[in-house]
mmCIF file of C-alpha atoms in Angstrom:
data_model
loop_
_atom_site.group_PDB
_atom_site.id
_atom_site.type_symbol
_atom_site.label_atom_id
_atom_site.label_comp_id
_atom_site.label_asym_id
_atom_site.label_seq_id
_atom_site.Cartn_x
_atom_site.Cartn_y
_atom_site.Cartn_z
ATOM 1 C CA UNK A 81 22.554 -94.297 41.254
ATOM 2 C CA UNK A 82 20.070 -97.163 41.058
ATOM 3 C CA UNK A 83 17.070 -97.659 43.356
ATOM 4 C CA UNK A 84 19.021 -100.446 45.045
ATOM 5 C CA UNK A 85 21.553 -97.882 46.295
ATOM 6 C CA UNK A 86 19.473 -96.805 49.310
ATOM 7 C CA UNK A 87 22.388 -96.094 51.640
ATOM 8 C CA UNK A 88 24.341 -94.166 49.014
ATOM 9 C CA UNK A 89 21.357 -92.024 48.021
ATOM 10 C CA UNK A 90 20.487 -91.290 51.643
ATOM 11 C CA UNK A 91 24.099 -90.364 52.349
ATOM 12 C CA UNK A 92 24.203 -88.108 49.300
ATOM 13 C CA UNK A 93 21.115 -86.208 50.448
ATOM 14 C CA UNK A 94 22.574 -85.756 53.926
ATOM 15 C CA UNK A 95 25.827 -84.443 52.400
ATOM 16 C CA UNK A 96 23.958 -82.076 50.098
ATOM 17 C CA UNK A 97 22.082 -80.705 53.102
ATOM 18 C CA UNK A 98 25.324 -80.322 55.036
ATOM 19 C CA UNK A 99 23.800 -79.729 58.469
ATOM 20 C CA UNK A 100 23.431 -81.940 61.518
ATOM 21 C CA UNK A 101 19.669 -81.403 61.748
ATOM 22 C CA UNK A 102 18.914 -81.257 57.998
ATOM 23 C CA UNK A 103 17.941 -77.595 58.199
ATOM 24 C CA UNK A 104 18.805 -76.722 54.592
ATOM 25 C CA UNK A 105 16.875 -79.296 52.586
ATOM 26 C CA UNK A 106 14.594 -80.227 55.486
ATOM 27 C CA UNK A 107 14.189 -83.626 57.146
ATOM 28 C CA UNK A 108 10.664 -84.120 55.816
ATOM 29 C CA UNK A 109 11.738 -83.457 52.223
ATOM 30 C CA UNK A 110 14.736 -85.778 52.535
ATOM 31 C CA UNK A 111 12.597 -88.471 54.143
ATOM 32 C CA UNK A 112 10.041 -88.299 51.336
ATOM 33 C CA UNK A 113 12.755 -89.017 48.775
ATOM 34 C CA UNK A 114 14.326 -91.724 50.941
ATOM 35 C CA UNK A 115 11.045 -93.609 51.298
ATOM 36 C CA UNK A 116 10.205 -93.126 47.626
ATOM 37 C CA UNK A 117 13.514 -94.821 46.764
ATOM 38 C CA UNK A 118 12.702 -97.715 49.108
ATOM 39 C CA UNK A 119 9.250 -98.211 47.600
ATOM 40 C CA UNK A 120 10.605 -97.977 44.058
ATOM 41 C CA UNK A 121 13.172 -100.631 44.955
ATOM 42 C CA UNK A 122 10.464 -102.936 46.296
ATOM 43 C CA UNK A 123 8.334 -102.376 43.200
ATOM 44 C CA UNK A 124 11.307 -102.999 40.940
ATOM 45 C CA UNK A 125 11.867 -106.364 42.626
ATOM 46 C CA UNK A 126 8.131 -107.094 42.654
ATOM 47 C CA UNK A 127 8.164 -107.724 46.401
ATOM 48 C CA UNK A 128 6.475 -106.139 49.403
ATOM 49 C CA UNK A 129 8.119 -103.176 51.126
ATOM 50 C CA UNK A 130 8.594 -105.115 54.374
ATOM 51 C CA UNK A 131 10.280 -107.915 52.435
ATOM 52 C CA UNK A 132 12.685 -105.484 50.778
ATOM 53 C CA UNK A 133 13.600 -103.602 53.975
ATOM 54 C CA UNK A 134 13.972 -106.803 55.992
ATOM 55 C CA UNK A 135 15.711 -108.794 53.240
ATOM 56 C CA UNK A 136 12.904 -111.357 53.547
ATOM 57 C CA UNK A 137 13.717 -111.915 57.241
ATOM 58 C CA UNK A 138 10.743 -110.007 58.676
ATOM 59 C CA UNK A 139 8.028 -112.295 60.018
ATOM 60 C CA UNK A 140 7.064 -110.771 63.382
ATOM 61 C CA UNK A 141 3.842 -108.796 63.677
ATOM 62 C CA UNK A 142 4.160 -106.094 66.336
ATOM 63 C CA UNK A 143 2.052 -105.728 69.438
ATOM 64 C CA UNK A 144 -0.062 -102.573 68.963
ATOM 65 C CA UNK A 145 0.291 -100.023 71.748
ATOM 66 C CA UNK A 146 -3.088 -98.375 71.284
ATOM 67 C CA UNK A 147 -3.451 -94.840 72.598
ATOM 68 C CA UNK A 148 -7.109 -94.851 73.640
ATOM 69 C CA UNK A 149 -7.135 -91.890 76.017
ATOM 70 C CA UNK A 150 -5.307 -88.653 75.239
ATOM 71 C CA UNK A 151 -4.067 -85.873 77.495
ATOM 72 C CA UNK A 152 -1.244 -83.364 77.623
ATOM 73 C CA UNK A 153 -0.432 -81.624 74.344
ATOM 74 C CA UNK A 154 -2.627 -84.070 72.412
ATOM 75 C CA UNK A 155 -5.869 -82.897 73.993
ATOM 76 C CA UNK A 156 -7.618 -79.973 75.648
ATOM 77 C CA UNK A 157 -8.387 -81.966 78.788
ATOM 78 C CA UNK A 158 -6.859 -81.432 82.236
ATOM 79 C CA UNK A 159 -4.836 -84.682 82.166
ATOM 80 C CA UNK A 160 -1.090 -84.068 82.428
ATOM 81 C CA UNK A 161 0.129 -87.307 80.845
ATOM 82 C CA UNK A 162 -0.071 -87.387 77.058
ATOM 83 C CA UNK A 163 -1.013 -90.985 76.269
ATOM 84 C CA UNK A 164 -2.727 -93.847 78.059
ATOM 85 C CA UNK A 165 -2.363 -97.021 76.023
ATOM 86 C CA UNK A 166 -3.676 -100.569 76.038
ATOM 87 C CA UNK A 167 -1.335 -103.378 75.004
ATOM 88 C CA UNK A 168 -3.006 -106.662 73.891
ATOM 89 C CA UNK A 169 0.051 -108.796 74.621
ATOM 90 C CA UNK A 170 -1.930 -111.909 75.521
ATOM 91 C CA UNK A 171 -3.461 -112.341 72.068
ATOM 92 C CA UNK A 172 -2.466 -115.189 69.762
ATOM 93 C CA UNK A 173 -2.172 -113.072 66.618
ATOM 94 C CA UNK A 174 -1.998 -109.468 65.523
ATOM 95 C CA UNK A 175 -5.538 -109.598 64.168
ATOM 96 C CA UNK A 176 -6.828 -110.929 67.483
ATOM 97 C CA UNK A 177 -4.906 -108.267 69.394
ATOM 98 C CA UNK A 178 -6.354 -105.559 67.170
ATOM 99 C CA UNK A 179 -9.854 -106.938 67.728
ATOM 100 C CA UNK A 180 -9.382 -106.947 71.498
ATOM 101 C CA UNK A 181 -8.093 -103.390 71.500
ATOM 102 C CA UNK A 182 -10.917 -102.165 69.283
ATOM 103 C CA UNK A 183 -13.493 -103.747 71.563
ATOM 104 C CA UNK A 184 -12.000 -102.119 74.658
ATOM 105 C CA UNK A 185 -11.942 -98.782 72.843
ATOM 106 C CA UNK A 186 -15.674 -99.004 72.127
ATOM 107 C CA UNK A 187 -16.473 -100.138 75.673
ATOM 108 C CA UNK A 188 -14.487 -97.194 77.036
ATOM 109 C CA UNK A 189 -16.573 -94.851 74.884
ATOM 110 C CA UNK A 190 -19.752 -96.277 76.377
ATOM 111 C CA UNK A 191 -18.462 -95.922 79.936
ATOM 112 C CA UNK A 192 -17.419 -92.312 79.342
ATOM 113 C CA UNK A 193 -20.780 -91.483 77.794
ATOM 114 C CA UNK A 194 -22.709 -93.125 80.654
ATOM 115 C CA UNK A 195 -20.751 -91.006 83.164
ATOM 116 C CA UNK A 196 -21.299 -87.762 81.321
ATOM 117 C CA UNK A 197 -17.659 -87.468 80.263
ATOM 118 C CA UNK A 198 -16.524 -86.241 76.868
ATOM 119 C CA UNK A 199 -16.115 -88.741 74.034
ATOM 120 C CA UNK A 200 -14.425 -86.175 71.809
ATOM 121 C CA UNK A 201 -11.127 -87.305 70.337
ATOM 122 C CA UNK A 202 -7.581 -86.068 70.844
ATOM 123 C CA UNK A 203 -4.880 -85.772 68.181
ATOM 124 C CA UNK A 204 -4.233 -89.509 67.943
ATOM 125 C CA UNK A 205 -7.797 -90.766 68.087
ATOM 126 C CA UNK A 206 -8.063 -91.439 71.799
ATOM 127 C CA UNK A 207 -10.828 -89.979 73.924
ATOM 128 C CA UNK A 208 -10.069 -86.740 75.738
ATOM 129 C CA UNK A 209 -12.266 -86.414 78.852
ATOM 130 C CA UNK A 210 -11.486 -84.363 81.948
ATOM 131 C CA UNK A 211 -10.357 -86.799 84.655
ATOM 132 C CA UNK A 212 -8.505 -85.509 87.682
ATOM 133 C CA UNK A 213 -5.613 -87.956 88.160
ATOM 134 C CA UNK A 214 -3.593 -90.472 86.113
ATOM 135 C CA UNK A 215 -4.580 -93.148 88.646
ATOM 136 C CA UNK A 216 -8.261 -92.562 87.931
ATOM 137 C CA UNK A 217 -7.596 -92.760 84.189
ATOM 138 C CA UNK A 218 -5.783 -96.081 84.571
ATOM 139 C CA UNK A 219 -8.562 -97.435 86.790
ATOM 140 C CA UNK A 220 -11.151 -96.393 84.204
ATOM 141 C CA UNK A 221 -9.272 -98.111 81.393
ATOM 142 C CA UNK A 222 -8.906 -101.189 83.583
ATOM 143 C CA UNK A 223 -12.667 -101.195 84.055
ATOM 144 C CA UNK A 224 -13.156 -100.988 80.284
ATOM 145 C CA UNK A 225 -10.818 -103.953 79.760
ATOM 146 C CA UNK A 226 -12.662 -106.098 82.316
ATOM 147 C CA UNK A 227 -16.095 -105.019 81.008
ATOM 148 C CA UNK A 228 -15.042 -106.039 77.510
ATOM 149 C CA UNK A 229 -14.386 -109.518 78.883
ATOM 150 C CA UNK A 230 -10.590 -109.510 79.149
ATOM 151 C CA UNK A 231 -8.187 -109.892 82.047
ATOM 152 C CA UNK A 232 -6.150 -106.810 82.769
ATOM 153 C CA UNK A 233 -2.464 -107.659 82.885
ATOM 154 C CA UNK A 234 -2.909 -111.141 81.432
ATOM 155 C CA UNK A 235 -4.756 -110.397 78.190
ATOM 156 C CA UNK A 236 -4.276 -106.654 77.959
ATOM 157 C CA UNK A 237 -1.696 -104.573 79.822
ATOM 158 C CA UNK A 238 -1.244 -100.811 80.121
ATOM 159 C CA UNK A 239 1.368 -98.337 78.909
ATOM 160 C CA UNK A 240 2.008 -94.605 79.357
ATOM 161 C CA UNK A 241 3.568 -91.777 77.416
ATOM 162 C CA UNK A 242 4.162 -89.176 80.103
ATOM 163 C CA UNK A 243 5.689 -86.631 77.662
ATOM 164 C CA UNK A 244 7.165 -84.934 80.705
ATOM 165 C CA UNK A 245 9.157 -82.394 78.683
ATOM 166 C CA UNK A 246 5.828 -80.636 78.132
ATOM 167 C CA UNK A 247 5.487 -79.758 81.831
ATOM 168 C CA UNK A 248 9.164 -79.502 82.816
ATOM 169 C CA UNK A 249 10.224 -75.963 83.696
ATOM 170 C CA UNK A 250 12.899 -74.544 85.920
ATOM 171 C CA UNK A 251 14.137 -77.973 86.955
ATOM 172 C CA UNK A 252 10.693 -79.033 88.217
ATOM 173 C CA UNK A 253 7.760 -81.001 86.829
ATOM 174 C CA UNK A 254 4.628 -78.890 87.208
ATOM 175 C CA UNK A 255 1.569 -81.120 86.790
ATOM 176 C CA UNK A 256 -1.273 -78.612 86.644
ATOM 177 C CA UNK A 257 -4.044 -81.188 86.322
ATOM 178 C CA UNK A 258 -2.820 -83.153 89.311
ATOM 179 C CA UNK A 259 -2.100 -79.944 91.203
ATOM 180 C CA UNK A 260 1.404 -80.975 92.238
ATOM 181 C CA UNK A 261 4.998 -80.081 91.443
ATOM 182 C CA UNK A 262 7.641 -82.801 91.483
ATOM 183 C CA UNK A 263 11.414 -83.018 91.459
ATOM 184 C CA UNK A 264 12.954 -85.595 89.105
ATOM 185 C CA UNK A 265 13.205 -88.129 91.912
ATOM 186 C CA UNK A 266 9.664 -87.455 93.117
ATOM 187 C CA UNK A 267 8.195 -87.919 89.629
ATOM 188 C CA UNK A 268 10.199 -91.124 89.213
ATOM 189 C CA UNK A 269 8.868 -92.371 92.543
ATOM 190 C CA UNK A 270 5.308 -91.435 91.533
ATOM 191 C CA UNK A 271 5.655 -93.372 88.270
ATOM 192 C CA UNK A 272 7.082 -96.341 90.143
ATOM 193 C CA UNK A 273 4.050 -96.294 92.436
ATOM 194 C CA UNK A 274 1.800 -96.495 89.360
ATOM 195 C CA UNK A 275 3.819 -99.480 88.114
ATOM 196 C CA UNK A 276 3.342 -101.211 91.456
ATOM 197 C CA UNK A 277 -0.393 -100.522 91.464
ATOM 198 C CA UNK A 278 -1.296 -101.195 87.817
ATOM 199 C CA UNK A 279 -0.104 -103.736 85.202
ATOM 200 C CA UNK A 280 1.989 -101.203 83.286
ATOM 201 C CA UNK A 281 4.556 -102.712 80.914
ATOM 202 C CA UNK A 282 5.978 -99.543 79.339
ATOM 203 C CA UNK A 283 6.524 -95.885 80.236
ATOM 204 C CA UNK A 284 7.693 -93.439 77.597
ATOM 205 C CA UNK A 285 9.421 -90.137 78.373
ATOM 206 C CA UNK A 286 8.945 -90.428 82.116
ATOM 207 C CA UNK A 287 11.518 -87.650 82.524
ATOM 208 C CA UNK A 288 12.307 -84.649 80.323
ATOM 209 C CA UNK A 289 14.534 -84.803 77.259
ATOM 210 C CA UNK A 290 17.607 -83.198 78.830
ATOM 211 C CA UNK A 291 17.123 -84.365 82.414
ATOM 212 C CA UNK A 292 19.856 -86.987 82.141
ATOM 213 C CA UNK A 293 20.427 -87.214 85.892
ATOM 214 C CA UNK A 294 16.710 -87.655 86.473
ATOM 215 C CA UNK A 295 16.618 -90.357 83.818
ATOM 216 C CA UNK A 296 19.442 -92.179 85.558
ATOM 217 C CA UNK A 297 17.484 -92.308 88.821
ATOM 218 C CA UNK A 298 14.310 -93.275 86.922
ATOM 219 C CA UNK A 299 16.153 -96.089 85.137
ATOM 220 C CA UNK A 300 17.652 -97.427 88.349
ATOM 221 C CA UNK A 301 14.261 -97.234 90.048
ATOM 222 C CA UNK A 302 12.061 -98.899 87.408
ATOM 223 C CA UNK A 303 14.263 -100.161 84.586
ATOM 224 C CA UNK A 304 14.439 -103.713 85.899
ATOM 225 C CA UNK A 305 10.636 -103.895 86.159
ATOM 226 C CA UNK A 306 9.333 -102.484 82.903
ATOM 227 C CA UNK A 307 10.225 -100.993 79.550
ATOM 228 C CA UNK A 308 11.409 -97.380 79.767
ATOM 229 C CA UNK A 309 11.189 -95.702 76.368
ATOM 230 C CA UNK A 310 13.142 -92.661 75.248
ATOM 231 C CA UNK A 311 11.390 -90.551 72.608
ATOM 232 C CA UNK A 312 12.211 -86.890 73.277
ATOM 233 C CA UNK A 313 15.269 -88.246 75.081
ATOM 234 C CA UNK A 314 16.771 -90.058 72.074
ATOM 235 C CA UNK A 315 14.919 -88.536 69.060
ATOM 236 C CA UNK A 316 15.910 -91.547 66.894
ATOM 237 C CA UNK A 317 19.467 -90.250 66.997
ATOM 238 C CA UNK A 318 22.537 -92.516 67.123
ATOM 239 C CA UNK A 319 24.574 -90.095 69.241
ATOM 240 C CA UNK A 320 21.906 -89.550 71.878
ATOM 241 C CA UNK A 321 21.148 -93.270 72.010
ATOM 242 C CA UNK A 322 24.859 -94.022 72.401
ATOM 243 C CA UNK A 323 24.977 -91.652 75.378
ATOM 244 C CA UNK A 324 22.009 -93.417 76.941
ATOM 245 C CA UNK A 325 23.618 -96.806 76.428
ATOM 246 C CA UNK A 326 26.882 -95.622 77.958
ATOM 247 C CA UNK A 327 25.096 -94.255 81.036
ATOM 248 C CA UNK A 328 22.618 -97.155 81.378
ATOM 249 C CA UNK A 329 19.692 -94.808 80.831
ATOM 250 C CA UNK A 330 16.321 -96.237 79.691
ATOM 251 C CA UNK A 331 16.124 -99.631 77.993
ATOM 252 C CA UNK A 332 14.105 -98.846 74.881
ATOM 253 C CA UNK A 333 13.906 -96.265 72.108
ATOM 254 C CA UNK A 334 10.981 -94.885 70.144
ATOM 255 C CA UNK A 335 11.634 -94.966 66.415
ATOM 256 C CA UNK A 336 10.266 -92.136 64.279
ATOM 257 C CA UNK A 337 11.468 -91.962 60.691
ATOM 258 C CA UNK A 338 10.999 -88.229 60.393
ATOM 259 C CA UNK A 339 12.971 -87.482 63.555
ATOM 260 C CA UNK A 340 16.172 -88.659 61.886
ATOM 261 C CA UNK A 341 15.184 -88.122 58.255
ATOM 262 C CA UNK A 342 16.196 -91.171 56.174
ATOM 263 C CA UNK A 343 15.433 -94.867 56.134
ATOM 264 C CA UNK A 344 19.134 -95.783 56.296
ATOM 265 C CA UNK A 345 19.754 -93.732 59.426
ATOM 266 C CA UNK A 346 16.622 -95.164 61.035
ATOM 267 C CA UNK A 347 17.848 -98.701 60.457
ATOM 268 C CA UNK A 348 21.272 -97.758 61.858
ATOM 269 C CA UNK A 349 19.646 -96.528 65.077
ATOM 270 C CA UNK A 350 17.564 -99.691 65.383
ATOM 271 C CA UNK A 351 20.658 -101.829 64.843
ATOM 272 C CA UNK A 352 22.541 -99.966 67.566
ATOM 273 C CA UNK A 353 19.591 -100.440 69.919
ATOM 274 C CA UNK A 354 19.317 -104.149 69.152
ATOM 275 C CA UNK A 355 23.047 -104.723 69.562
ATOM 276 C CA UNK A 356 22.827 -103.206 73.039
ATOM 277 C CA UNK A 357 19.641 -105.013 74.077
ATOM 278 C CA UNK A 358 17.421 -101.929 73.859
ATOM 279 C CA UNK A 359 13.909 -102.523 72.557
ATOM 280 C CA UNK A 360 12.733 -100.508 69.555
ATOM 281 C CA UNK A 361 9.157 -99.222 69.288
ATOM 282 C CA UNK A 362 8.259 -98.033 65.780
ATOM 283 C CA UNK A 363 5.975 -95.036 66.039
ATOM 284 C CA UNK A 364 3.742 -92.670 64.131
ATOM 285 C CA UNK A 365 3.619 -88.934 64.796
ATOM 286 C CA UNK A 366 0.799 -86.655 65.831
ATOM 287 C CA UNK A 367 -0.515 -85.074 62.626
ATOM 288 C CA UNK A 368 -0.016 -88.204 60.518
ATOM 289 C CA UNK A 369 -0.894 -89.000 56.901
ATOM 290 C CA UNK A 370 -2.265 -92.254 55.514
ATOM 291 C CA UNK A 371 1.240 -93.462 54.601
ATOM 292 C CA UNK A 372 1.759 -96.956 55.999
ATOM 293 C CA UNK A 373 5.554 -97.291 55.805
ATOM 294 C CA UNK A 374 5.922 -97.698 59.572
ATOM 295 C CA UNK A 375 3.802 -100.860 59.466
ATOM 296 C CA UNK A 376 6.231 -102.410 56.994
ATOM 297 C CA UNK A 377 9.216 -101.138 58.981
ATOM 298 C CA UNK A 378 7.975 -102.752 62.194
ATOM 299 C CA UNK A 379 7.565 -106.144 60.536
ATOM 300 C CA UNK A 380 10.775 -105.893 58.492
ATOM 301 C CA UNK A 381 12.884 -105.327 61.606
ATOM 302 C CA UNK A 382 11.026 -107.826 63.843
ATOM 303 C CA UNK A 383 11.012 -105.158 66.547
ATOM 304 C CA UNK A 384 7.774 -106.472 68.045
ATOM 305 C CA UNK A 385 6.078 -103.179 68.975
ATOM 306 C CA UNK A 386 4.265 -100.376 67.162
ATOM 307 C CA UNK A 387 2.547 -97.179 68.257
ATOM 308 C CA UNK A 388 0.027 -95.855 65.797
ATOM 309 C CA UNK A 389 -2.780 -94.414 67.864
ATOM 310 C CA UNK A 390 -6.337 -95.457 68.601
ATOM 311 C CA UNK A 391 -8.387 -97.604 66.209
ATOM 312 C CA UNK A 392 -10.006 -94.431 64.854
ATOM 313 C CA UNK A 393 -9.436 -91.980 61.974
ATOM 314 C CA UNK A 394 -8.067 -92.920 58.586
ATOM 315 C CA UNK A 395 -4.452 -91.942 59.295
ATOM 316 C CA UNK A 396 -4.304 -94.404 62.208
ATOM 317 C CA UNK A 397 -6.529 -97.172 60.841
ATOM 318 C CA UNK A 398 -4.508 -97.307 57.599
ATOM 319 C CA UNK A 399 -1.512 -98.666 59.534
ATOM 320 C CA UNK A 400 -3.614 -101.304 61.264
ATOM 321 C CA UNK A 401 -5.131 -102.342 57.944
ATOM 322 C CA UNK A 402 -1.666 -102.638 56.420
ATOM 323 C CA UNK A 403 -0.525 -104.870 59.282
ATOM 324 C CA UNK A 404 -3.587 -107.063 58.780
ATOM 325 C CA UNK A 405 -2.644 -107.330 55.115
ATOM 326 C CA UNK A 406 0.960 -108.231 55.964
ATOM 327 C CA UNK A 407 -0.260 -110.883 58.407
ATOM 328 C CA UNK A 408 -2.344 -112.349 55.576
ATOM 329 C CA UNK A 409 0.616 -112.260 53.173
ATOM 330 C CA UNK A 410 2.876 -114.055 55.659
ATOM 331 C CA UNK A 411 0.239 -116.676 56.395
ATOM 332 C CA UNK A 412 1.579 -119.508 58.542
ATOM 333 C CA UNK A 413 4.969 -117.769 58.735
ATOM 334 C CA UNK A 414 3.489 -114.850 60.669
ATOM 335 C CA UNK A 415 4.589 -114.614 64.304
ATOM 336 C CA UNK A 416 2.863 -112.364 66.835
ATOM 337 C CA UNK A 417 5.368 -110.837 69.253
ATOM 338 C CA UNK A 418 2.955 -110.890 72.188
ATOM 339 C CA UNK A 419 4.368 -110.802 75.700
ATOM 340 C CA UNK A 420 7.877 -111.610 74.479
ATOM 341 C CA UNK A 421 8.166 -108.084 73.033
ATOM 342 C CA UNK A 422 8.291 -106.711 76.574
ATOM 343 C CA UNK A 423 10.577 -109.339 78.094
ATOM 344 C CA UNK A 424 13.824 -107.768 79.122
ATOM 345 C CA UNK A 425 16.789 -108.977 77.077
#
């Protein structure tokens, strides 16, 4: 094999493992080799990684979905939802969007401090205060956006990662922080109320990973309004995504390289999503390293969206710095996805 034989090498590793979930060799070990091959190929051609992956077609800088307030499994606070994100979709460039988001992040810190709330950080760099309801969190973030001098909804919108699998048990959604238990339909209705009240453009994992019937109701309820992202639902897996497409469930997929285990398989999933008018959101993981491959992947595929945490901590900031570098490399050819990334196909 040569380094150019990415698909063949990835396929060989999958065959050597011989299991559906890569339990023999391990998905992380296989992924490390897969990405090493990709980077060696780029180096061999003396081109950037995003140029190699995208065959020199990648020119779109993604809108950063910046997780500035953490709850759920990512924090020790009482907030049930896992991520509250700001989305600078009104900016003219990635660098401007990153600046806006960073300013809001710092303003939010000041507001929390002034109100005696914790400014400690969760797993992905967002603040982790105790706030009683998701509505109050969204209102607080809205205040931070306006205080920073931006228009909520026009300049900077909001997004959620509910991570509802974390509080789904016995067919019910038990939100301890909120003090309520919901059925699938009731949680979907609650989320839809939030969409009607706040400028939310994306909700991830609104229902649990195996609650397919609940997802169907959720998709019918809100899918024509906003982006509904499957993370735990689809796990970057072709078969699960195909089921979602067949049943008209969700309209977007979160892309995590280490969920599927090779670069080739990741690109196959993104191609299936694109061919069926599902958005792709390239994402980091909690417990990241400084590796910046996902920044290159987002640009290479022109997917238009990236999740890589708050503008804090080296593992998160490294991705933002890489995207700034790519924007500089592309120069006048760089396109910022902006609001178009969230326009339904």
